[in-house]
mmCIF file of C-alpha atoms in Angstrom:
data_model
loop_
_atom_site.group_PDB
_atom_site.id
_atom_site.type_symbol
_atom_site.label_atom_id
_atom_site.label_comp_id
_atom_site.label_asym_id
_atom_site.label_seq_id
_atom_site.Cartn_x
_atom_site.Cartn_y
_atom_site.Cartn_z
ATOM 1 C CA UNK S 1 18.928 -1.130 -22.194
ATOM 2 C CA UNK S 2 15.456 -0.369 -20.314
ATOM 3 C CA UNK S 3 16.449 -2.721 -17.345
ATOM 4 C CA UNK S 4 19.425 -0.781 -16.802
ATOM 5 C CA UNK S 5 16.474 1.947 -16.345
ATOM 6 C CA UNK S 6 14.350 0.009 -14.783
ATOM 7 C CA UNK S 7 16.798 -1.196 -12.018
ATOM 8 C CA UNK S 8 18.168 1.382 -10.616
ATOM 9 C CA UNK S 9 14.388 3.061 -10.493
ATOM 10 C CA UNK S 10 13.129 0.224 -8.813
ATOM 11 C CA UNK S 11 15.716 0.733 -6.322
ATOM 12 C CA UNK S 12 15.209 4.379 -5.557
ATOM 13 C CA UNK S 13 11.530 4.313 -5.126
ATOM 14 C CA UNK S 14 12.134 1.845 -2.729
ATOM 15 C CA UNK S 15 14.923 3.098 -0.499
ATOM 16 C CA UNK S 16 12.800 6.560 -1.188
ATOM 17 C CA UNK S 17 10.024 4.716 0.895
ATOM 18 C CA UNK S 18 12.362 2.912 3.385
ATOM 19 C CA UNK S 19 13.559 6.678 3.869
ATOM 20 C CA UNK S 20 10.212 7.837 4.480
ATOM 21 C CA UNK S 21 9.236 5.317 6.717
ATOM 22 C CA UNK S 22 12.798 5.017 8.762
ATOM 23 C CA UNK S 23 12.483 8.775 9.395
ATOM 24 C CA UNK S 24 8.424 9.606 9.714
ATOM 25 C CA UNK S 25 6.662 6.652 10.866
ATOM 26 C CA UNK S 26 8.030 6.829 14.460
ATOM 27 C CA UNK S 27 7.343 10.650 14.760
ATOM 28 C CA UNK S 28 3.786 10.184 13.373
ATOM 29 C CA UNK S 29 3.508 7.505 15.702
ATOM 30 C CA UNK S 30 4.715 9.274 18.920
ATOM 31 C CA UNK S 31 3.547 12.644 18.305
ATOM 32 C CA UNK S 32 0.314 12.177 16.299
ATOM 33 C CA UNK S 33 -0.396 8.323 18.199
ATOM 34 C CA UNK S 34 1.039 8.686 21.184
ATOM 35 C CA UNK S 35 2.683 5.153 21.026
ATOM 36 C CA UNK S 36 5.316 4.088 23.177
ATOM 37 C CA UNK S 37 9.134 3.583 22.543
ATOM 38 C CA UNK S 38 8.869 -0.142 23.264
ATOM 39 C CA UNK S 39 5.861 -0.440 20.254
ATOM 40 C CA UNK S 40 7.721 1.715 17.669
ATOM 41 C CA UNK S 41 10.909 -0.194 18.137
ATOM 42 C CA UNK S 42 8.101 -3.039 17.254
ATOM 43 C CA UNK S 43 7.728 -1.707 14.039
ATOM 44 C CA UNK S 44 11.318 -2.541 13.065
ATOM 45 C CA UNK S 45 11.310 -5.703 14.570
ATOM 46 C CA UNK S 46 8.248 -6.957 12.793
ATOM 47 C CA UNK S 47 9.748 -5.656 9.336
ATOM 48 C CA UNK S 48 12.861 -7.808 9.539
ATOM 49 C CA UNK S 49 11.462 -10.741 11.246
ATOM 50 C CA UNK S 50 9.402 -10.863 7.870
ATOM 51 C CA UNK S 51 11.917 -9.320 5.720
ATOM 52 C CA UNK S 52 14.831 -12.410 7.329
ATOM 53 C CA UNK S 53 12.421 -15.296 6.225
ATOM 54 C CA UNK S 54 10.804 -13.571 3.008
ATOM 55 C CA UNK S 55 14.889 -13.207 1.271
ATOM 56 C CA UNK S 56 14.996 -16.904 1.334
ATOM 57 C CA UNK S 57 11.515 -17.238 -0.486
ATOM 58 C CA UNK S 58 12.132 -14.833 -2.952
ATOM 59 C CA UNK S 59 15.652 -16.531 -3.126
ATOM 60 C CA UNK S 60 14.143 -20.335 -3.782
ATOM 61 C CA UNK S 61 11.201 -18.582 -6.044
ATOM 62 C CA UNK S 62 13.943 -17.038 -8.478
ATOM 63 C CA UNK S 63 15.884 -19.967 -8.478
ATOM 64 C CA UNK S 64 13.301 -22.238 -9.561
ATOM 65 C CA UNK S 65 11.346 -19.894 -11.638
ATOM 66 C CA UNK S 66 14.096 -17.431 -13.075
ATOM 67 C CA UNK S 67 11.369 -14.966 -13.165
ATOM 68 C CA UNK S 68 13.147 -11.788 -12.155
ATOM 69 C CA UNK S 69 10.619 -9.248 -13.625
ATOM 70 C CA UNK S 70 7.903 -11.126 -11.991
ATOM 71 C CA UNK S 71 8.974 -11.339 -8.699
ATOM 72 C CA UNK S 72 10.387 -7.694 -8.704
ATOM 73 C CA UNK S 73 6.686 -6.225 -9.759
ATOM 74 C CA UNK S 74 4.831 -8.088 -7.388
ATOM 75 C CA UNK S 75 7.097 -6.847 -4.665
ATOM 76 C CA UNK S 76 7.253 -3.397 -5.758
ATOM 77 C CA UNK S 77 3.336 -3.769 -6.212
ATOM 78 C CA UNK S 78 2.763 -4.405 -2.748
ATOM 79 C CA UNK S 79 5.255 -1.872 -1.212
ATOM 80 C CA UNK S 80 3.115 0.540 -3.231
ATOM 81 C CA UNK S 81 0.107 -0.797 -1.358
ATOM 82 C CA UNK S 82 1.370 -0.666 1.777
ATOM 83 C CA UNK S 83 2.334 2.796 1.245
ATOM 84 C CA UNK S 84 -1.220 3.806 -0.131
ATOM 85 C CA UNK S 85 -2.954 1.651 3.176
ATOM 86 C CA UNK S 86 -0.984 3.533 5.844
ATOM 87 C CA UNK S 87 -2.823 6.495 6.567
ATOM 88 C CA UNK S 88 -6.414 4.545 7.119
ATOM 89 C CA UNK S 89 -6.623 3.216 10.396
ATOM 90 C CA UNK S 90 -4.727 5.150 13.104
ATOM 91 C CA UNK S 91 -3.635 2.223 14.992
ATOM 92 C CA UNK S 92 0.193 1.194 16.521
ATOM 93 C CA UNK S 93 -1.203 -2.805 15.716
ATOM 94 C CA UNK S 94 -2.524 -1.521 12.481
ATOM 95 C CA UNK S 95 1.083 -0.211 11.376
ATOM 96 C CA UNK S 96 3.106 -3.214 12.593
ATOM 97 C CA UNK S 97 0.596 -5.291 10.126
ATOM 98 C CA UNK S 98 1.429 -2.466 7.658
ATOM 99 C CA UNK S 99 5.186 -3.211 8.473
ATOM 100 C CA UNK S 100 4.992 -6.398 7.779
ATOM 101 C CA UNK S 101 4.233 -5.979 4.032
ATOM 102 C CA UNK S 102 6.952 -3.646 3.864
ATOM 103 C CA UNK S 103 9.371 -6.345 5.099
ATOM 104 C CA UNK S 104 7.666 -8.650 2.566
ATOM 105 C CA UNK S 105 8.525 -6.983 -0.176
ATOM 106 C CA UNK S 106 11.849 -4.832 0.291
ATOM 107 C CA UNK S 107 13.543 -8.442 0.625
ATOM 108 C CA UNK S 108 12.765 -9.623 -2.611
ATOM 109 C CA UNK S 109 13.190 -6.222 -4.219
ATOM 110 C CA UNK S 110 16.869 -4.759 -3.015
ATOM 111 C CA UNK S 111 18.917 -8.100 -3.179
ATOM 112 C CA UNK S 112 17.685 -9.011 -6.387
ATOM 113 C CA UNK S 113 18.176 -5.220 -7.928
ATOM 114 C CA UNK S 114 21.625 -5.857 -6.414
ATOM 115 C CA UNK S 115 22.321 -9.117 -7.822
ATOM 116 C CA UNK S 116 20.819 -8.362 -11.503
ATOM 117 C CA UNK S 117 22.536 -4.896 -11.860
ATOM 118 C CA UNK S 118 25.986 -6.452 -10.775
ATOM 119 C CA UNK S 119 25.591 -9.411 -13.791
ATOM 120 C CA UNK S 120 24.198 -7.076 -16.186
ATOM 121 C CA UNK S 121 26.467 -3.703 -15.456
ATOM 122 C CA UNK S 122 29.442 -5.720 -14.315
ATOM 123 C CA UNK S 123 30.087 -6.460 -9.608
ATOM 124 C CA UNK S 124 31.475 -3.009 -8.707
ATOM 125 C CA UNK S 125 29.717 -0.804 -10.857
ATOM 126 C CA UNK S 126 26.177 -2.522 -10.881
ATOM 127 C CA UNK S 127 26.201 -2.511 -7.008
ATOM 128 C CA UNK S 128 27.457 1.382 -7.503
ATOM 129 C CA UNK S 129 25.062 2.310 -9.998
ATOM 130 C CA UNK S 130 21.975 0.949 -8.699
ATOM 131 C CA UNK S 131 22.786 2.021 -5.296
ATOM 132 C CA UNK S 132 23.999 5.448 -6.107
ATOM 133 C CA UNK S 133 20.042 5.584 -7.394
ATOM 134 C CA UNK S 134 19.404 3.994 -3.867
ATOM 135 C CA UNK S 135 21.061 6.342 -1.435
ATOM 136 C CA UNK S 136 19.210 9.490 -3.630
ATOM 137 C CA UNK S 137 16.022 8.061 -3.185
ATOM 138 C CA UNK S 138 16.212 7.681 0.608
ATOM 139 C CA UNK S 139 17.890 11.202 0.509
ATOM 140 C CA UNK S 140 14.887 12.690 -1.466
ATOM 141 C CA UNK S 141 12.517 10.801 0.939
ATOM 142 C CA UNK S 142 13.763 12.497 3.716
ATOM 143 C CA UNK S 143 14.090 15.847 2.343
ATOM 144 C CA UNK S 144 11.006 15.743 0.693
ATOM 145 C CA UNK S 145 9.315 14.154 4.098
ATOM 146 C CA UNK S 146 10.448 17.037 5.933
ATOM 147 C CA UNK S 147 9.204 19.862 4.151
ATOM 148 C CA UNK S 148 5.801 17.949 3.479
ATOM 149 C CA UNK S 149 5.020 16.850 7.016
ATOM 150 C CA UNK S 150 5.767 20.417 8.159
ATOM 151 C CA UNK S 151 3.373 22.072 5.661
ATOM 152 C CA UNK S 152 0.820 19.016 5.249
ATOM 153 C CA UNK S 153 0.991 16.282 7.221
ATOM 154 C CA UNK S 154 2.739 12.700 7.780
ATOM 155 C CA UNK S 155 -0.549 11.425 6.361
ATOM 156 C CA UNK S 156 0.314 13.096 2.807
ATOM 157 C CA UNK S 157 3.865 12.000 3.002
ATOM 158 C CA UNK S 158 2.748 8.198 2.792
ATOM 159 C CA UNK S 159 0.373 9.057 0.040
ATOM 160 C CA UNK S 160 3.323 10.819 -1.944
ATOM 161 C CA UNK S 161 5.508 7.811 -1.264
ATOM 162 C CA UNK S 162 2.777 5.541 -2.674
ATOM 163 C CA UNK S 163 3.003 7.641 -6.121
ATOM 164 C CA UNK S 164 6.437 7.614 -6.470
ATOM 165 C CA UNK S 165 6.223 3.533 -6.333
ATOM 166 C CA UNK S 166 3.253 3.327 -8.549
ATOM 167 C CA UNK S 167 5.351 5.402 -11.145
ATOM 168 C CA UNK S 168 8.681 2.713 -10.904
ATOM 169 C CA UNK S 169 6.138 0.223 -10.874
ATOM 170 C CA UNK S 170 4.789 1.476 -14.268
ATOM 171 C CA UNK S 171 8.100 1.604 -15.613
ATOM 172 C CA UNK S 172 8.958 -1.365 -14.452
ATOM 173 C CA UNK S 173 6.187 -3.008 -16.502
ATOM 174 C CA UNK S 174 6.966 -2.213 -19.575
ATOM 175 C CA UNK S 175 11.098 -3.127 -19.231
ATOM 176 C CA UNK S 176 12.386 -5.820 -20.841
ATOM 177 C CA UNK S 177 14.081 -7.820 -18.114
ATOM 178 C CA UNK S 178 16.038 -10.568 -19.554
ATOM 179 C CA UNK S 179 17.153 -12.845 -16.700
ATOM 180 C CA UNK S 180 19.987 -15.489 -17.663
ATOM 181 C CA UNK S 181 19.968 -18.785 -16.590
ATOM 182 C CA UNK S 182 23.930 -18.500 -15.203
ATOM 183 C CA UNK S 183 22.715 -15.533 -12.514
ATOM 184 C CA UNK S 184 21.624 -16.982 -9.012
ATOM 185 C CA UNK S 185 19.288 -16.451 -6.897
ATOM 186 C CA UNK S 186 19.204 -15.273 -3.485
ATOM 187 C CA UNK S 187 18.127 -18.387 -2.062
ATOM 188 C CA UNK S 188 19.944 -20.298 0.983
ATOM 189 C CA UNK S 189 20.823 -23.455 0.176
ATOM 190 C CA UNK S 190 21.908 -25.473 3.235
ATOM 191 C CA UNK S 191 24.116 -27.639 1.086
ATOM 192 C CA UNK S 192 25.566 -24.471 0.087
ATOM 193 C CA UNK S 193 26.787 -23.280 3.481
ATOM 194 C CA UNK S 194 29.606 -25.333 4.034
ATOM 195 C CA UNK S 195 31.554 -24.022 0.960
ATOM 196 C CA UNK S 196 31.702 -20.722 2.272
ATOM 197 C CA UNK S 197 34.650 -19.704 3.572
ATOM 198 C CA UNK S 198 35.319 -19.311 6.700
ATOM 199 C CA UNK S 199 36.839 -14.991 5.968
ATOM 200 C CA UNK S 200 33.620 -14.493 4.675
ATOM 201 C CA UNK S 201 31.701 -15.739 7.984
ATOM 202 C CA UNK S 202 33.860 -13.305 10.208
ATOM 203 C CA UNK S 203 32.463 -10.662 7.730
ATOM 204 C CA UNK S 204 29.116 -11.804 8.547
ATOM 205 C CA UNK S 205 29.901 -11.624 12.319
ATOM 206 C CA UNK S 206 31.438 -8.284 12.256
ATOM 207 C CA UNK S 207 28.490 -6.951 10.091
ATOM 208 C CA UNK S 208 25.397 -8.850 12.346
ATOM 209 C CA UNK S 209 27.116 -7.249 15.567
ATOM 210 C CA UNK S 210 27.582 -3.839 13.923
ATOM 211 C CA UNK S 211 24.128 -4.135 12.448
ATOM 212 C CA UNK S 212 22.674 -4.750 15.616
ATOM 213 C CA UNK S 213 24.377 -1.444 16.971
ATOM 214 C CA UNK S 214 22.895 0.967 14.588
ATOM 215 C CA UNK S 215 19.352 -0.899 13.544
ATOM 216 C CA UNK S 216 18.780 0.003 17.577
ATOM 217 C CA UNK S 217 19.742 3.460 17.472
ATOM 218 C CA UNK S 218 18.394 3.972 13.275
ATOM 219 C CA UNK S 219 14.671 2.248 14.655
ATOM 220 C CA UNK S 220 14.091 5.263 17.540
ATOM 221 C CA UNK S 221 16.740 8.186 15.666
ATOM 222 C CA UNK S 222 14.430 10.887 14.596
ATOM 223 C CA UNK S 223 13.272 10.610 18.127
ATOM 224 C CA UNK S 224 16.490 11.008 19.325
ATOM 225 C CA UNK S 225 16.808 13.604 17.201
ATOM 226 C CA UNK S 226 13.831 15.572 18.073
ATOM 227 C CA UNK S 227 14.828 15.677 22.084
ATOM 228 C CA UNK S 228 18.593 17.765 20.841
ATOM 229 C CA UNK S 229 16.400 20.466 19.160
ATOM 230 C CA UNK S 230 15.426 18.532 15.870
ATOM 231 C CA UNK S 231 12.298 19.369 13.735
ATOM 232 C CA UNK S 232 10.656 17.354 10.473
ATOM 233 C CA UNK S 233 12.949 19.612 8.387
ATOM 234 C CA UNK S 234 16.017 19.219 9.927
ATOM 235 C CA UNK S 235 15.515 15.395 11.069
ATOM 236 C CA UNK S 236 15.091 15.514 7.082
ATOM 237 C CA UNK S 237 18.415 17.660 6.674
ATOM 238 C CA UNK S 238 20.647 15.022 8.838
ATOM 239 C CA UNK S 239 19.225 11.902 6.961
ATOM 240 C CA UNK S 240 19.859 13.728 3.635
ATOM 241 C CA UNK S 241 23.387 14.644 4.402
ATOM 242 C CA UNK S 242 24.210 11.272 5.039
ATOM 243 C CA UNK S 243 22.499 9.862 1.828
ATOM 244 C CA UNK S 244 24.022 12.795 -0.252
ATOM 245 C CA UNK S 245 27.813 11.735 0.692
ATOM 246 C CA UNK S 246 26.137 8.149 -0.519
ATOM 247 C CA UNK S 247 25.116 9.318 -3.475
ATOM 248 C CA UNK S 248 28.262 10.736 -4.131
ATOM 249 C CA UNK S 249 31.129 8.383 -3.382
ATOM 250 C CA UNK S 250 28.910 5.050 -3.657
ATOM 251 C CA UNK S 251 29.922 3.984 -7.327
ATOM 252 C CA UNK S 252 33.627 4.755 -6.677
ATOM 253 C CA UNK S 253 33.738 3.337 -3.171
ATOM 254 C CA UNK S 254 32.863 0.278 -5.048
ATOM 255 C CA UNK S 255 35.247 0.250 -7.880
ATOM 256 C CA UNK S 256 37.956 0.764 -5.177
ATOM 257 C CA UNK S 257 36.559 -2.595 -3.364
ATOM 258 C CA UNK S 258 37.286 -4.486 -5.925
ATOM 259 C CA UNK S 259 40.572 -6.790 -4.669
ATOM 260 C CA UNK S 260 40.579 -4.912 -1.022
ATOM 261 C CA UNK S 261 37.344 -5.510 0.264
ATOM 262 C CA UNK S 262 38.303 -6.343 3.718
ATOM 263 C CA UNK S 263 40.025 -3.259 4.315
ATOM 264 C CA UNK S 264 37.062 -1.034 3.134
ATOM 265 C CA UNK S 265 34.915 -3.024 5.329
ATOM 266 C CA UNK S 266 37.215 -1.921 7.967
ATOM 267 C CA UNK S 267 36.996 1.212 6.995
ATOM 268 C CA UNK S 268 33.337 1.416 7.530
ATOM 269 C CA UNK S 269 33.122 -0.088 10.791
ATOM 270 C CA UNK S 270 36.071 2.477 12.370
ATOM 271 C CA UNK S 271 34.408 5.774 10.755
ATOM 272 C CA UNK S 272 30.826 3.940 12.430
ATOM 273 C CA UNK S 273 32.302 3.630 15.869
ATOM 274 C CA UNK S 274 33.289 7.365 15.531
ATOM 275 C CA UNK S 275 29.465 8.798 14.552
ATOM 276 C CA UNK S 276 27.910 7.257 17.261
ATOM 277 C CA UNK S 277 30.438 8.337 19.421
ATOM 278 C CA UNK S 278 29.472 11.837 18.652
ATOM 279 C CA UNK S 279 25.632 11.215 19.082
ATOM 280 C CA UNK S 280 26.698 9.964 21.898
ATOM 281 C CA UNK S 281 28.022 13.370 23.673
ATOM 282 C CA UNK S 282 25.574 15.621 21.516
ATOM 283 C CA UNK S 283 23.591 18.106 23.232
ATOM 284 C CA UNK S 284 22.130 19.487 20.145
ATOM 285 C CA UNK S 285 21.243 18.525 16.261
ATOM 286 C CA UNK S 286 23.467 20.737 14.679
ATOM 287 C CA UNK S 287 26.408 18.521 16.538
ATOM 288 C CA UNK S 288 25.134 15.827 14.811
ATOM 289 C CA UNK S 289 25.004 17.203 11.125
ATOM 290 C CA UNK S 290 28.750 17.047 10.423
ATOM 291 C CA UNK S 291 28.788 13.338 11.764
ATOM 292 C CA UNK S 292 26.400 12.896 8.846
ATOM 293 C CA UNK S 293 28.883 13.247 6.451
ATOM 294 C CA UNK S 294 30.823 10.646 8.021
ATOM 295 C CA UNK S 295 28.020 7.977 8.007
ATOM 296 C CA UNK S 296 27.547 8.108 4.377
ATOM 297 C CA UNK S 297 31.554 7.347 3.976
ATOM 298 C CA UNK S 298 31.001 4.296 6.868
ATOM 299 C CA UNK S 299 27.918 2.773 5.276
ATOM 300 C CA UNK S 300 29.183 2.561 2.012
ATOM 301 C CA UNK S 301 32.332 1.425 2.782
ATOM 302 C CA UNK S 302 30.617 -0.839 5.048
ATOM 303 C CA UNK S 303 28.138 -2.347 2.426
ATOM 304 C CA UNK S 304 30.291 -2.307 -0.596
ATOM 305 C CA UNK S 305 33.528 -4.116 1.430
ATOM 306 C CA UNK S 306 31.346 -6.309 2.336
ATOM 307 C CA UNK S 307 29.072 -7.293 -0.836
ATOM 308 C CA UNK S 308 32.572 -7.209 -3.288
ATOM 309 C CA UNK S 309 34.274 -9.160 -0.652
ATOM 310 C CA UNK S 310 31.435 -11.838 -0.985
ATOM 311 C CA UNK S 311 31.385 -12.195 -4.600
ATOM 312 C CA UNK S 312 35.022 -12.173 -5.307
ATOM 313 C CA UNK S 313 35.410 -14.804 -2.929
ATOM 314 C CA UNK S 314 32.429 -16.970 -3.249
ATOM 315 C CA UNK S 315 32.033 -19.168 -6.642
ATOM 316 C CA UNK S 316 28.761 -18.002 -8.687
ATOM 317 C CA UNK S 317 27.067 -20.734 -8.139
ATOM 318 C CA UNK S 318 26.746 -20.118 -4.353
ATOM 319 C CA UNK S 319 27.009 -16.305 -4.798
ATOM 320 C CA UNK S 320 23.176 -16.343 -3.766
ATOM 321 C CA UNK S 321 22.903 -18.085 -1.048
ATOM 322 C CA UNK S 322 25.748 -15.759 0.567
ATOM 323 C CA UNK S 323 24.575 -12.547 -0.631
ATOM 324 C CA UNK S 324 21.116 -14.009 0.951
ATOM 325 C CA UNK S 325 22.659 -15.255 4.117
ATOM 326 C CA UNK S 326 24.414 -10.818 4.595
ATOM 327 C CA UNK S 327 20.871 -10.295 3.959
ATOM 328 C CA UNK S 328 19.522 -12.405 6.383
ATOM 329 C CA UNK S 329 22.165 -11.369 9.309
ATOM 330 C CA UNK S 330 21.286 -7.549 8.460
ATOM 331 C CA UNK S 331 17.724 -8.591 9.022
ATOM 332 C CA UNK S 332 18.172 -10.844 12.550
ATOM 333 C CA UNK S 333 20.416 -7.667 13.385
ATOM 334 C CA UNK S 334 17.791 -4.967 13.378
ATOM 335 C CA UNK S 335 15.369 -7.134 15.007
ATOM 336 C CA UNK S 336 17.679 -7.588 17.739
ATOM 337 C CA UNK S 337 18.556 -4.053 17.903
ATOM 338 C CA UNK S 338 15.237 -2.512 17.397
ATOM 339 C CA UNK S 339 13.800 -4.627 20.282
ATOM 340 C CA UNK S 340 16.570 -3.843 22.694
ATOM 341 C CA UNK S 341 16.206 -0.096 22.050
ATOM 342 C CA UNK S 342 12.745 0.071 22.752
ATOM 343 C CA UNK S 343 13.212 -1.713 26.105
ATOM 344 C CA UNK S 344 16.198 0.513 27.272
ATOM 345 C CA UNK S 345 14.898 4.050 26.058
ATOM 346 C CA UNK S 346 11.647 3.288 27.902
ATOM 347 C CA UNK S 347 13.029 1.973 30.493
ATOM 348 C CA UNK S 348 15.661 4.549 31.150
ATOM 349 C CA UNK S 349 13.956 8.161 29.529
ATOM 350 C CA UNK S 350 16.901 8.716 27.310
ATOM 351 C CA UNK S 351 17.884 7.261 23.984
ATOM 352 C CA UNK S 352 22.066 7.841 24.815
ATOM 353 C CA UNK S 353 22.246 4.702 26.875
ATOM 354 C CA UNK S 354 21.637 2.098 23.956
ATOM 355 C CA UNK S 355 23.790 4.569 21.629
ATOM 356 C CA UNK S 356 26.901 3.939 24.048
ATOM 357 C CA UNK S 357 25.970 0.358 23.435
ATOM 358 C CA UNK S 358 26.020 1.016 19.664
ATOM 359 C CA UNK S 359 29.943 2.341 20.428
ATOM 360 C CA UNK S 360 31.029 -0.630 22.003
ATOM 361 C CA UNK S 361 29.514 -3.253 19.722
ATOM 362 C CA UNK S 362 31.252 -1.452 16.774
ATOM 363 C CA UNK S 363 34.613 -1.203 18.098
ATOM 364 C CA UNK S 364 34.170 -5.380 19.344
ATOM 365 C CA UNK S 365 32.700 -6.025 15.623
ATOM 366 C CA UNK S 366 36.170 -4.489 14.365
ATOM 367 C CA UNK S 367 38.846 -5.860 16.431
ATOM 368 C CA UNK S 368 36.793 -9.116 15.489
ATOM 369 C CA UNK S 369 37.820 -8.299 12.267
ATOM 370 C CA UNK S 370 41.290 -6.935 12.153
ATOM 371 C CA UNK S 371 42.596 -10.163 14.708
ATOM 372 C CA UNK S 372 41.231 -12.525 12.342
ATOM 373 C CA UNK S 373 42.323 -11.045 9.092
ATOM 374 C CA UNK S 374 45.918 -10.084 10.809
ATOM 375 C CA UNK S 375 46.710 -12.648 13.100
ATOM 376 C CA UNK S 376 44.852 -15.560 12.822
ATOM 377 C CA UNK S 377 44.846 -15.860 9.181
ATOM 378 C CA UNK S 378 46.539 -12.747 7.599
ATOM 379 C CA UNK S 379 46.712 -14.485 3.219
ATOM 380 C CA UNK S 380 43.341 -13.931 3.627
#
């Protein structure tokens, strides 16, 4: 019973400091560091050129070890770190090393949460549950953030963050996590590769190309966001609305998955290509608050088509290696994105241009989909 606690805590105070970081790092590097567009673009690159590599290690770790508990509290043990070592040197170089660890350690913690909580709770409603605890944590990271960096300082936000992980990480500890010899890892076996089928690798197409759409315009976004009128509160406000529609429809979004993941997936990538649309032609934040509502429906949809898809159509002893290989195109995604944005909202003044970008991967990452799943091969 305590790792159905401990799970979906681990979860949250780690998508509480992803939300921290996602949201605050780049405004307390531009505005407090005066670092460049190009460098804080960096910092997503570096955390999923590490985070890509680091899911296949804690993948081949857990398969060979089946030491869940172990693995999960050394990762959350160093995300708590990181969160603690932040605020000490005031250097761009200083956070992409800080980035790094970050990487590290949410790739070993999220898919394996996942993957546990969906053998112990059942596919659709683990993935729900834990996540539901996921999408509030990165909600009450950014509302929190806001209201803290306006009446403290970005500084105190990364301490906070730290406490919150220390206090999982506690919990954690004393949990009984019982991990069964039957669940796989998360590891990619190259062996493995060639049994996947071939629906599932157009999934991981359409997702890598939509991926790399929104990691670029997620990596610079509350700097978007603050050139349309945006303060720490209200960059906190948009973030939250999205996460709070996550919150909400994430466990049932993934009951309904179950047998029609495809056309949730779908789902997800139409309702994207219409948010960034409306970014797109914003002129202020308050435009962009309604589309936040929107996102939370697209993500999940997008995430939970996609995960259910996988395991309903992958046999459990190869689940791991494609849950790891999503994992690994959402991480080769934002590195691609992240870098890309950086580049073009430097070189241009403006963050709109890669955003318009972000439209037309989308829509191509769909009709990818919807030709392949209705003409080429439509029994799938």
């Amino acid at each position: 019973m305590r790792e159905k606690i401990a799970l979906p805590l681990t979860l949250y105070s780690t998508l509480f400091t992803i939300g921290i970081y996602a949201l605050y790092l780049q405004l307390y590097a531009y505005y407090i560091l005066g670092l460049s567009n190009l460098l804080i673009g960096l910092f997503a690159t570096i955390y999923f050129s590490v985070n890509a590599p680091s899911s296949i290690l804690g993948g081949y770790l857990f398969d060979k070890y089946r030491r869940g508990k172990l693995l999960l509290v050394t990762a959350l043990s160093i995300l708590t770190i990181s969160n603690f070592l932040t605020p000490l040197y005031p250097s761009g170089y200083y956070l992409l090393f800080i980035r790094g660890l970050q990487g590290f350690s949410t790739a070993i913690i999220v898919p394996l949460v996942n993957l546990l909580a969906s053998r112990i709770m059942g596919i659709g409603r683990g993935i729900g549950i834990v996540n539901t605890f996921g999408s509030i944590g990165f909600m009450s990271g950014g509302l929190i953030g806001g209201i803290i960096a306006d009446l403290f300082s970005y500084e105190t936000l990364f301490y906070i963050g730290g406490f919150i992980t220390l206090t999982s990480l506690i919990i954690l500890l004393f949990s009984r996590l019982e991990v069964s010899e039957e669940i796989p890892g998360n590891r990619i076996r190259l062996s493995h590769i060639k049994y996947i089928k071939e629906s599932i690798w157009i999934i991981y197409l359409a997702y890598f190309i939509r991926i790399t759409a929104s990691g670029g315009i997620w990596s610079l976004f509350s700097l978007f966001l603050f050139t349309i009128g945006g303060t720490n509160i209200l960059v906190g406000v948009a973030h939250s609305i999205n996460t709070l529609t996550q919150a909400i429809v994430f466990n049932k979004i993934s009951r309904y998955s179950e047998g029609r993941g495809v056309n949730v997936f779908k789902g997800g990538l139409i309702l994207s290509a219409i948010v960034f649309t409306v970014y797109l032609f914003s002129n202020n934040i308050y435009e962009v608050l309604p589309a936040q509502v929107i996102l939370g429906f697209a993500w999940v949809m997008l995430y939970a088509g996609a995960n259910v898809y996988i395991l309903e159509n992958t046999p459990s002893n190869i689940q791991g290696t494609a849950l790891g290989l999503l994992n690994m195109f959402n991480s080769l995604s934002w590195i691609i994105g992240s870098a890309i944005n950086g580049f073009i909202s430097d070189l241009y003044g403006s963050y709109k241009p890669y955003i318009l970008l972000g439209v037309i991967l989308t829509i191509i990452g769909y009709l990818i989909v919807e030709v392949y799943f209705r003409r080429i091969h439509p029994k799938e």
